[in-house]
């Protein structure tokens, strides 16, 4: 591949990412990875229930909030129904709005601790005593 100056003669044209270096993950992919890594921490807490709980990420919450929710929810728990497993959904955009940068991981952890505690019917301190 030959390199040429751009049409204004200022710099070299070339690929945006070096072929040997993987391109960066998008914000959504990075958030998905954060939720997946945080969910793995609850494997021991959930024990045999681990297989019957799904963790998911959605961009925004539905437009019809539950009656007990005030403001914009950061996550929501749907209990198991019939053959459907329990589901914990974390909403990416509200979390990103509330917690910028480095604080985001802590907020995701706290939100997921609360949802797992709701699922198990225990105090959040029992799920994560170091919280």
GROMACS .gro file of C-alpha atoms in nm:
model
  131
    1UNK     CA    1   0.000   0.000   0.000
    2UNK     CA    2   0.149   0.329  -0.098
    3UNK     CA    3   0.103   0.634   0.119
    4UNK     CA    4   0.018   0.972  -0.022
    5UNK     CA    5  -0.024   1.312   0.124
    6UNK     CA    6  -0.383   1.419   0.174
    7UNK     CA    7  -0.536   1.647  -0.086
    8UNK     CA    8  -0.413   1.955   0.099
    9UNK     CA    9  -0.057   1.825   0.119
   10UNK     CA   10  -0.050   1.815   0.500
   11UNK     CA   11  -0.005   1.458   0.601
   12UNK     CA   12   0.015   1.097   0.501
   13UNK     CA   13  -0.294   0.899   0.417
   14UNK     CA   14  -0.312   0.559   0.572
   15UNK     CA   15  -0.530   0.319   0.763
   16UNK     CA   16  -0.707   0.445   1.075
   17UNK     CA   17  -0.578   0.154   1.286
   18UNK     CA   18  -0.252  -0.029   1.233
   19UNK     CA   19  -0.327  -0.378   1.097
   20UNK     CA   20  -0.141  -0.546   1.385
   21UNK     CA   21  -0.340  -0.352   1.650
   22UNK     CA   22  -0.708  -0.432   1.706
   23UNK     CA   23  -0.939  -0.136   1.669
   24UNK     CA   24  -1.086   0.004   1.989
   25UNK     CA   25  -1.409  -0.135   2.129
   26UNK     CA   26  -1.712   0.090   2.115
   27UNK     CA   27  -1.857   0.238   2.434
   28UNK     CA   28  -2.147  -0.006   2.415
   29UNK     CA   29  -1.910  -0.306   2.382
   30UNK     CA   30  -1.697  -0.182   2.672
   31UNK     CA   31  -2.011  -0.142   2.886
   32UNK     CA   32  -2.129  -0.493   2.792
   33UNK     CA   33  -1.790  -0.630   2.900
   34UNK     CA   34  -1.812  -0.437   3.228
   35UNK     CA   35  -2.154  -0.587   3.307
   36UNK     CA   36  -2.040  -0.938   3.210
   37UNK     CA   37  -1.729  -0.911   3.429
   38UNK     CA   38  -1.935  -0.780   3.720
   39UNK     CA   39  -2.191  -1.059   3.675
   40UNK     CA   40  -1.913  -1.318   3.706
   41UNK     CA   41  -1.847  -1.192   4.060
   42UNK     CA   42  -2.192  -1.315   4.161
   43UNK     CA   43  -2.135  -1.674   4.048
   44UNK     CA   44  -2.057  -1.792   4.403
   45UNK     CA   45  -2.335  -1.586   4.562
   46UNK     CA   46  -2.598  -1.729   4.328
   47UNK     CA   47  -2.463  -2.085   4.350
   48UNK     CA   48  -2.687  -2.330   4.166
   49UNK     CA   49  -2.923  -2.045   4.073
   50UNK     CA   50  -2.650  -1.907   3.843
   51UNK     CA   51  -2.783  -2.103   3.546
   52UNK     CA   52  -3.133  -1.966   3.593
   53UNK     CA   53  -3.037  -1.596   3.592
   54UNK     CA   54  -2.972  -1.390   3.280
   55UNK     CA   55  -2.777  -1.064   3.285
   56UNK     CA   56  -2.844  -0.822   3.001
   57UNK     CA   57  -2.774  -0.468   2.888
   58UNK     CA   58  -3.020  -0.240   2.714
   59UNK     CA   59  -2.954   0.116   2.603
   60UNK     CA   60  -3.253   0.280   2.770
   61UNK     CA   61  -3.537   0.169   2.998
   62UNK     CA   62  -3.885   0.119   2.853
   63UNK     CA   63  -4.106   0.425   2.843
   64UNK     CA   64  -4.356   0.275   3.088
   65UNK     CA   65  -4.184   0.270   3.430
   66UNK     CA   66  -4.304   0.039   3.704
   67UNK     CA   67  -4.526   0.197   3.967
   68UNK     CA   68  -4.258   0.198   4.236
   69UNK     CA   69  -3.988   0.353   4.018
   70UNK     CA   70  -3.916   0.720   4.052
   71UNK     CA   71  -3.703   0.892   3.792
   72UNK     CA   72  -3.505   0.693   3.540
   73UNK     CA   73  -3.413   0.340   3.654
   74UNK     CA   74  -3.053   0.223   3.619
   75UNK     CA   75  -3.148  -0.146   3.620
   76UNK     CA   76  -3.449  -0.370   3.656
   77UNK     CA   77  -3.515  -0.724   3.774
   78UNK     CA   78  -3.771  -0.954   3.617
   79UNK     CA   79  -3.833  -1.262   3.833
   80UNK     CA   80  -3.845  -1.605   3.675
   81UNK     CA   81  -4.181  -1.698   3.523
   82UNK     CA   82  -4.255  -2.049   3.406
   83UNK     CA   83  -3.971  -2.161   3.182
   84UNK     CA   84  -3.826  -1.809   3.157
   85UNK     CA   85  -3.526  -1.746   3.383
   86UNK     CA   86  -3.493  -1.445   3.612
   87UNK     CA   87  -3.344  -1.150   3.424
   88UNK     CA   88  -3.139  -0.855   3.548
   89UNK     CA   89  -3.113  -0.574   3.293
   90UNK     CA   90  -2.873  -0.281   3.332
   91UNK     CA   91  -2.956   0.031   3.132
   92UNK     CA   92  -2.640   0.169   2.970
   93UNK     CA   93  -2.733   0.530   2.887
   94UNK     CA   94  -2.870   0.624   3.233
   95UNK     CA   95  -2.565   0.467   3.402
   96UNK     CA   96  -2.328   0.653   3.170
   97UNK     CA   97  -2.512   0.977   3.241
   98UNK     CA   98  -2.496   0.935   3.621
   99UNK     CA   99  -2.139   0.802   3.647
  100UNK     CA  100  -1.870   0.938   3.417
  101UNK     CA  101  -1.546   0.754   3.353
  102UNK     CA  102  -1.381   0.571   3.641
  103UNK     CA  103  -1.689   0.584   3.866
  104UNK     CA  104  -1.893   0.381   3.618
  105UNK     CA  105  -1.755   0.043   3.726
  106UNK     CA  106  -1.843   0.112   4.091
  107UNK     CA  107  -2.195   0.220   4.000
  108UNK     CA  108  -2.254  -0.087   3.783
  109UNK     CA  109  -2.133  -0.308   4.069
  110UNK     CA  110  -2.360  -0.134   4.323
  111UNK     CA  111  -2.663  -0.150   4.094
  112UNK     CA  112  -2.608  -0.518   4.023
  113UNK     CA  113  -2.558  -0.596   4.394
  114UNK     CA  114  -2.897  -0.438   4.464
  115UNK     CA  115  -3.065  -0.637   4.187
  116UNK     CA  116  -2.910  -0.969   4.297
  117UNK     CA  117  -3.016  -0.893   4.657
  118UNK     CA  118  -3.373  -0.831   4.535
  119UNK     CA  119  -3.365  -1.157   4.343
  120UNK     CA  120  -3.246  -1.353   4.647
  121UNK     CA  121  -3.462  -1.162   4.895
  122UNK     CA  122  -3.167  -1.065   5.113
  123UNK     CA  123  -2.995  -0.747   5.228
  124UNK     CA  124  -2.740  -0.609   4.977
  125UNK     CA  125  -2.470  -0.637   5.246
  126UNK     CA  126  -2.516  -1.016   5.239
  127UNK     CA  127  -2.446  -1.020   4.865
  128UNK     CA  128  -2.135  -0.799   4.896
  129UNK     CA  129  -2.017  -0.729   5.252
  130UNK     CA  130  -1.741  -0.495   5.123
  131UNK     CA  131  -1.992  -0.267   4.955
   0.00000   0.00000   0.00000
